mmCIF file of C-alpha atoms in Angstrom:
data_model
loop_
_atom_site.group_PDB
_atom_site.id
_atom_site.type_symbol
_atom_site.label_atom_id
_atom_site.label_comp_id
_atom_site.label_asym_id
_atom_site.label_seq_id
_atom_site.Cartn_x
_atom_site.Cartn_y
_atom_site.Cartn_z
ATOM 1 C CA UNK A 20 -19.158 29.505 7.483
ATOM 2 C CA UNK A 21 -16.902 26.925 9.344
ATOM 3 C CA UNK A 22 -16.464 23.797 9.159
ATOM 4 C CA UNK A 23 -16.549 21.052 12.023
ATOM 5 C CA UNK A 24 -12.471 21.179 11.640
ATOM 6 C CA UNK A 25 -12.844 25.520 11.279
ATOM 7 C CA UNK A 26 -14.734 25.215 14.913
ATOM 8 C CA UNK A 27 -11.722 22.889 16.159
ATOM 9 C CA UNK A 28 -9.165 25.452 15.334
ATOM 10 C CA UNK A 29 -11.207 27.816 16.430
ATOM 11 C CA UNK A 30 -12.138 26.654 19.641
ATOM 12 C CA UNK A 31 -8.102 25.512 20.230
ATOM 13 C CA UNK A 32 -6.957 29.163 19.568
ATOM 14 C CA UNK A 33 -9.761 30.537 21.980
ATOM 15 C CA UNK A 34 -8.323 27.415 24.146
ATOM 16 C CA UNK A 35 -5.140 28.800 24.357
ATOM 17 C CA UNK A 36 -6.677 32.045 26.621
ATOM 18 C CA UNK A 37 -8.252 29.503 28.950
ATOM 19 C CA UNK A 38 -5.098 28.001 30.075
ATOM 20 C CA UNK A 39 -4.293 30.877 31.856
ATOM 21 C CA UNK A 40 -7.364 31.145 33.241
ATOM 22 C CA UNK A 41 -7.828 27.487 34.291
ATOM 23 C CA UNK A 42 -4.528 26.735 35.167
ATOM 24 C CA UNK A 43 -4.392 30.170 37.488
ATOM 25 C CA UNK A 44 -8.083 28.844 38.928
ATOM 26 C CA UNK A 45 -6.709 25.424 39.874
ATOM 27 C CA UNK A 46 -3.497 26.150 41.072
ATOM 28 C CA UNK A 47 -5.077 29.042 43.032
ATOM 29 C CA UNK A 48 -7.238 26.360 44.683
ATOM 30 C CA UNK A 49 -5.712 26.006 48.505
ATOM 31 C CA UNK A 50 -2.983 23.476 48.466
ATOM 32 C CA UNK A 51 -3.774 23.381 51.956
ATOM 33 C CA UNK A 52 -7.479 21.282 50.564
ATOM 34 C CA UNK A 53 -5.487 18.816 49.003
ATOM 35 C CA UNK A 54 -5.676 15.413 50.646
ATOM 36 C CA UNK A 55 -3.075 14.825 53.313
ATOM 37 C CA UNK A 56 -1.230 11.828 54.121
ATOM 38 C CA UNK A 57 -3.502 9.450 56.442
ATOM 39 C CA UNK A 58 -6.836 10.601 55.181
ATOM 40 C CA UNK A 59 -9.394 8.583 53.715
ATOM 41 C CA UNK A 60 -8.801 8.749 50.082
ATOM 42 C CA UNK A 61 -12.705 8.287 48.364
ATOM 43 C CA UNK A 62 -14.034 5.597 46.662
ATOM 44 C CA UNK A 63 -14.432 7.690 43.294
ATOM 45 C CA UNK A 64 -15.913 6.661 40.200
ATOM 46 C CA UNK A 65 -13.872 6.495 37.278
ATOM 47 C CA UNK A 66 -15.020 7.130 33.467
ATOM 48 C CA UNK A 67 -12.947 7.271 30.520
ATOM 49 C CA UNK A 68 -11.653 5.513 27.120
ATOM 50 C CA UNK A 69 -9.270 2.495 27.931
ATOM 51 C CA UNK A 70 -7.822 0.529 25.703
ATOM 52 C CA UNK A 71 -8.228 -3.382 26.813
ATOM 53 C CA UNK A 72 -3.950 -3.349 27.379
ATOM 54 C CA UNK A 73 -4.842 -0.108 29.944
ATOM 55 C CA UNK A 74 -8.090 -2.121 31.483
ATOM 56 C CA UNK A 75 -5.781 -5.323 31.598
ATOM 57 C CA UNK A 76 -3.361 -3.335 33.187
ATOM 58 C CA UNK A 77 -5.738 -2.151 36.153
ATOM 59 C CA UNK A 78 -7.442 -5.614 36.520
ATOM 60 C CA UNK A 79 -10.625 -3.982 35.272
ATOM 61 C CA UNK A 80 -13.365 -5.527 32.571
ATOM 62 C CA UNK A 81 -16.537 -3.806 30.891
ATOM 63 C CA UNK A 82 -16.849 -0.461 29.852
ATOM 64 C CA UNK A 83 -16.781 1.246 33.050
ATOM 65 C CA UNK A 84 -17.799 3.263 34.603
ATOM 66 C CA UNK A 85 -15.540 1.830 37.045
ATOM 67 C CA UNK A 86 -14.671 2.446 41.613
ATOM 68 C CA UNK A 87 -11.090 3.120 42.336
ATOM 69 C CA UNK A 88 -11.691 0.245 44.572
ATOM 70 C CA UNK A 89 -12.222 -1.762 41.175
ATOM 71 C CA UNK A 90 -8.455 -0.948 40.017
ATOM 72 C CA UNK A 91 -6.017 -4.606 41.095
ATOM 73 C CA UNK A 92 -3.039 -3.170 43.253
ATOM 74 C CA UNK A 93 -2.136 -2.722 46.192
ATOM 75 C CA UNK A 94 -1.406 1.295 46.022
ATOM 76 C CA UNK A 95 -1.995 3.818 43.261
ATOM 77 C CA UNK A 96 -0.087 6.450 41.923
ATOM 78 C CA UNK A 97 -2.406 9.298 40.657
ATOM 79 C CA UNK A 98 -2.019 12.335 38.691
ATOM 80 C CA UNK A 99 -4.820 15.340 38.606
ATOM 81 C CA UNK A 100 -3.831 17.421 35.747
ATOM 82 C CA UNK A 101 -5.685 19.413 33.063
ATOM 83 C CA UNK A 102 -4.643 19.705 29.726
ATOM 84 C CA UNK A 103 -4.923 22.837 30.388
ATOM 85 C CA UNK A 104 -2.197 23.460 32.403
ATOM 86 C CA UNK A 105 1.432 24.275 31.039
ATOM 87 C CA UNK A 106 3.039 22.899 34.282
ATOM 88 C CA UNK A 107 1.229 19.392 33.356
ATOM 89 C CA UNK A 108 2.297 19.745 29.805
ATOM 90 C CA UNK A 109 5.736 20.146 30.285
ATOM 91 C CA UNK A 110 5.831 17.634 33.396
ATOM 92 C CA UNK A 111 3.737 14.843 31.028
ATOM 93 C CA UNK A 112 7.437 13.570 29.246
ATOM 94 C CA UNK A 113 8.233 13.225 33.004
ATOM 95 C CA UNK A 114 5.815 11.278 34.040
ATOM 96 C CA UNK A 115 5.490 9.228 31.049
ATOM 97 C CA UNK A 116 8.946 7.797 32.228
ATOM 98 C CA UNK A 117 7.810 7.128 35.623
ATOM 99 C CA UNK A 118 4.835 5.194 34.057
ATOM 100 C CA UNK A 119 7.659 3.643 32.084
ATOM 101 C CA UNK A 120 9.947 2.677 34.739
ATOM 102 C CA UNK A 121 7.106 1.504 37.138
ATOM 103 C CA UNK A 122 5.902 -0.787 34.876
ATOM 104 C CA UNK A 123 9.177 -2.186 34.216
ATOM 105 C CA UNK A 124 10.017 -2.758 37.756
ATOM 106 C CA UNK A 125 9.763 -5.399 40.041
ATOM 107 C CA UNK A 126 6.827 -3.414 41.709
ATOM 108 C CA UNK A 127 4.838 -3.191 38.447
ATOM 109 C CA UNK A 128 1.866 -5.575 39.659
ATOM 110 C CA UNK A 129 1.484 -4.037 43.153
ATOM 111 C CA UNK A 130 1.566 -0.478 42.345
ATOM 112 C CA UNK A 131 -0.272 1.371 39.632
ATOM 113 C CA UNK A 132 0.066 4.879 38.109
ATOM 114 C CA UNK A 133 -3.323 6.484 36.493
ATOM 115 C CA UNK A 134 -4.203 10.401 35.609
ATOM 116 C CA UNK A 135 -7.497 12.456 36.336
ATOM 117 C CA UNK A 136 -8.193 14.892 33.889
ATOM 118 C CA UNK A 137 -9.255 17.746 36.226
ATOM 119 C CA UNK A 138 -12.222 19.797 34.270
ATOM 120 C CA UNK A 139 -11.697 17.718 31.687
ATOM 121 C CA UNK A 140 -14.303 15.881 29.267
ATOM 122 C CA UNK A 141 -13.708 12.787 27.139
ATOM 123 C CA UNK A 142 -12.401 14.766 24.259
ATOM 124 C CA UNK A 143 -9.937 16.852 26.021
ATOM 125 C CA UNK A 144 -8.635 13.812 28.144
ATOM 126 C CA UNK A 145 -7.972 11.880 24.552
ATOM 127 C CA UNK A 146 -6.382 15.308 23.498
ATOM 128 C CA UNK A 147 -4.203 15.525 26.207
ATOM 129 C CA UNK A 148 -3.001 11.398 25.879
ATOM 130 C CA UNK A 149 -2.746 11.728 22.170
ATOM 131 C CA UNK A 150 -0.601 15.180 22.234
ATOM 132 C CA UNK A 151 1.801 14.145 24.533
ATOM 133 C CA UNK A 152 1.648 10.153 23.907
ATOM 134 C CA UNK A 153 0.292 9.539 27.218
ATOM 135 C CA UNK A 154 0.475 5.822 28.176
ATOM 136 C CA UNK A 155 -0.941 5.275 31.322
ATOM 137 C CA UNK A 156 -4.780 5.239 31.781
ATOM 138 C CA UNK A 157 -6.511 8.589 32.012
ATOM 139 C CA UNK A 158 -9.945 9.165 33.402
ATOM 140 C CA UNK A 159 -12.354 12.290 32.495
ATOM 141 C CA UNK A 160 -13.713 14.981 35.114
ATOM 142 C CA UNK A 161 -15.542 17.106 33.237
ATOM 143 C CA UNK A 162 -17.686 18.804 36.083
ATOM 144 C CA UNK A 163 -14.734 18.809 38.147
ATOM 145 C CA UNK A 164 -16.719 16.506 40.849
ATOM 146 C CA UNK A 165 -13.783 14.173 41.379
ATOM 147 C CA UNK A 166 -11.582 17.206 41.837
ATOM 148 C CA UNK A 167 -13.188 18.270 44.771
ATOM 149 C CA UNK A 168 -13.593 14.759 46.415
ATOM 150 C CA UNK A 169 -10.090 14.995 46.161
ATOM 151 C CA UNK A 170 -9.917 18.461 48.256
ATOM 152 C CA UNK A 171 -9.917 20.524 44.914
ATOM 153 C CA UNK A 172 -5.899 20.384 44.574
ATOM 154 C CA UNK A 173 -3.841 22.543 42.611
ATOM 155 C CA UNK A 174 -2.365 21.146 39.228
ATOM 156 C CA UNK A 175 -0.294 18.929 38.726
ATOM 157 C CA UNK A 176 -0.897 17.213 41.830
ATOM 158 C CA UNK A 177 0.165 13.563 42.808
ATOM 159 C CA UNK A 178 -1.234 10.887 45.253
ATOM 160 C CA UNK A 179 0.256 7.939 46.022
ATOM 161 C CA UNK A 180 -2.820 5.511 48.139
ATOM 162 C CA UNK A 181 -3.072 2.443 49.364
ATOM 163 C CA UNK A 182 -6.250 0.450 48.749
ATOM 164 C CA UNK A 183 -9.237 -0.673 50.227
ATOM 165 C CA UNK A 184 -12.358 -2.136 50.170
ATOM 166 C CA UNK A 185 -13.847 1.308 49.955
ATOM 167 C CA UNK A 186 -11.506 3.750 48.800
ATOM 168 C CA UNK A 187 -8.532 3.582 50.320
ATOM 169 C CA UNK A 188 -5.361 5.823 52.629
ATOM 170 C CA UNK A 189 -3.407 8.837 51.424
ATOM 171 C CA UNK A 190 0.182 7.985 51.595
ATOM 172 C CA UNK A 191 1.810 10.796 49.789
ATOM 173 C CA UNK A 192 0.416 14.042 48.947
ATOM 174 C CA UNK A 193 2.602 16.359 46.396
ATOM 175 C CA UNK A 194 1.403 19.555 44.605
ATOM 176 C CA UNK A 195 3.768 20.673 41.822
ATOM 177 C CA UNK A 196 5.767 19.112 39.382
ATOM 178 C CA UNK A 197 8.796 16.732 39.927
ATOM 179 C CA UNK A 198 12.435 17.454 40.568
ATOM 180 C CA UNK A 199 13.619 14.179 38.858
ATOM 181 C CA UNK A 200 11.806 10.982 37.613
ATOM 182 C CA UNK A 201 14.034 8.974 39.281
ATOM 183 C CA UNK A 202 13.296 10.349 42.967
ATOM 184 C CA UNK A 203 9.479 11.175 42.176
ATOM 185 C CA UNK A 204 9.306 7.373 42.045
ATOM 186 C CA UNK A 205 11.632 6.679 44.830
ATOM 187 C CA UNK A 206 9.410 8.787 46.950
ATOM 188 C CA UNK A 207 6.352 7.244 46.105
ATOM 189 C CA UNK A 208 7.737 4.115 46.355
ATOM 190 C CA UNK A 209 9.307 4.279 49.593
ATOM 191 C CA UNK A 210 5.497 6.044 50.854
ATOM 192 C CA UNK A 211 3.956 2.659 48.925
ATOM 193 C CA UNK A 212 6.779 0.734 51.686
ATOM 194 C CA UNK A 213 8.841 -0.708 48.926
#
């Protein structure tokens, strides 16, 4: 018989066959459906385990779930990963320094940085932040229903959107990992007009 922590190890070895799967599903998913810059970026709901420093940090209160419209700023940088996919765990030490050095710029109150766990429930979203010390928020998508508001991009995928009253605009639109921290946040910056 096994135990609760026997089904864990279990289930992470049989996990470790479903990256290739998942990963190969979502990055097979047309690029092309990804949001483009100057569309209407939805008002989305967002669900998932904040800390109050991560809630303080997005202006929100309560225990969600919360509207994108909710979050204080005026644009937001998003991530859709899975923890599933090996390109988002090897780019999550890079993005944990653009977190980093966004917060500790002078644009740290205007722009925001937050990750949706594509496909990814509660558990494996506090997986994902606790294996690779994850600091920015992360919000679950375990049916994969924010995914395709968001045009059912490939993973990793980035957004950079300016806010609104109900949603907001697509300002930068990026499938694939980074070539350097330092000009990943440039760009996004520069698309945020800072």
């Amino acid at each position: 018989m096994l135990g609760i922590s026997g089904l864990f190890i279990l289930w992470f070895a049989l996990a470790g066959l479903v990256p290739v799967f998942t990963s190969q599903a979502l990055a097979a998913a047309p690029a092309a459906g990804a949001l483009k810059v100057g569309e209407a970026f939805p008002d989305v709901p967002l669900a998932g385990d904040l800390t109050e420093e991560q809630k303080g940090y997005l202006g929100l209160s309560g225990a969600g779930p919360w509207k994108f419209s909710d979050i204080k700023a005026g644009h937001v940088i998003i991530e859709v990963f899975s923890m599933y996919c090996p390109y988002c765990q090897a780019e999550a030490p890079a993005v944990n320094a653009v977190y980093e050095a966004l917060r500790a710029s002078e644009h740290a109150d205007a722009v925001k940085m937050i990750g949706i766990g594509a496909g990814n429930s509660a558990f494996e979203v506090d997986f994902f932040r606790t294996k690779y010390g994850v600091a920015m928020p992360l919000f679950e998508d375990a049916e994969l229903s924010l995914h395709e508001l968001l045009g059912n991009p490939g993973t990793p995928h980035f957004y950079v959107v300016r806010l609104g009253k109900q949603g907001g605009t697509t300002v930068y639109s990026q499938t694939g990992r980074m070539e350097s921290e330092k000009a990943f946040l440039a760009q996004c910056l520069k698309a945020a007009g800072r």
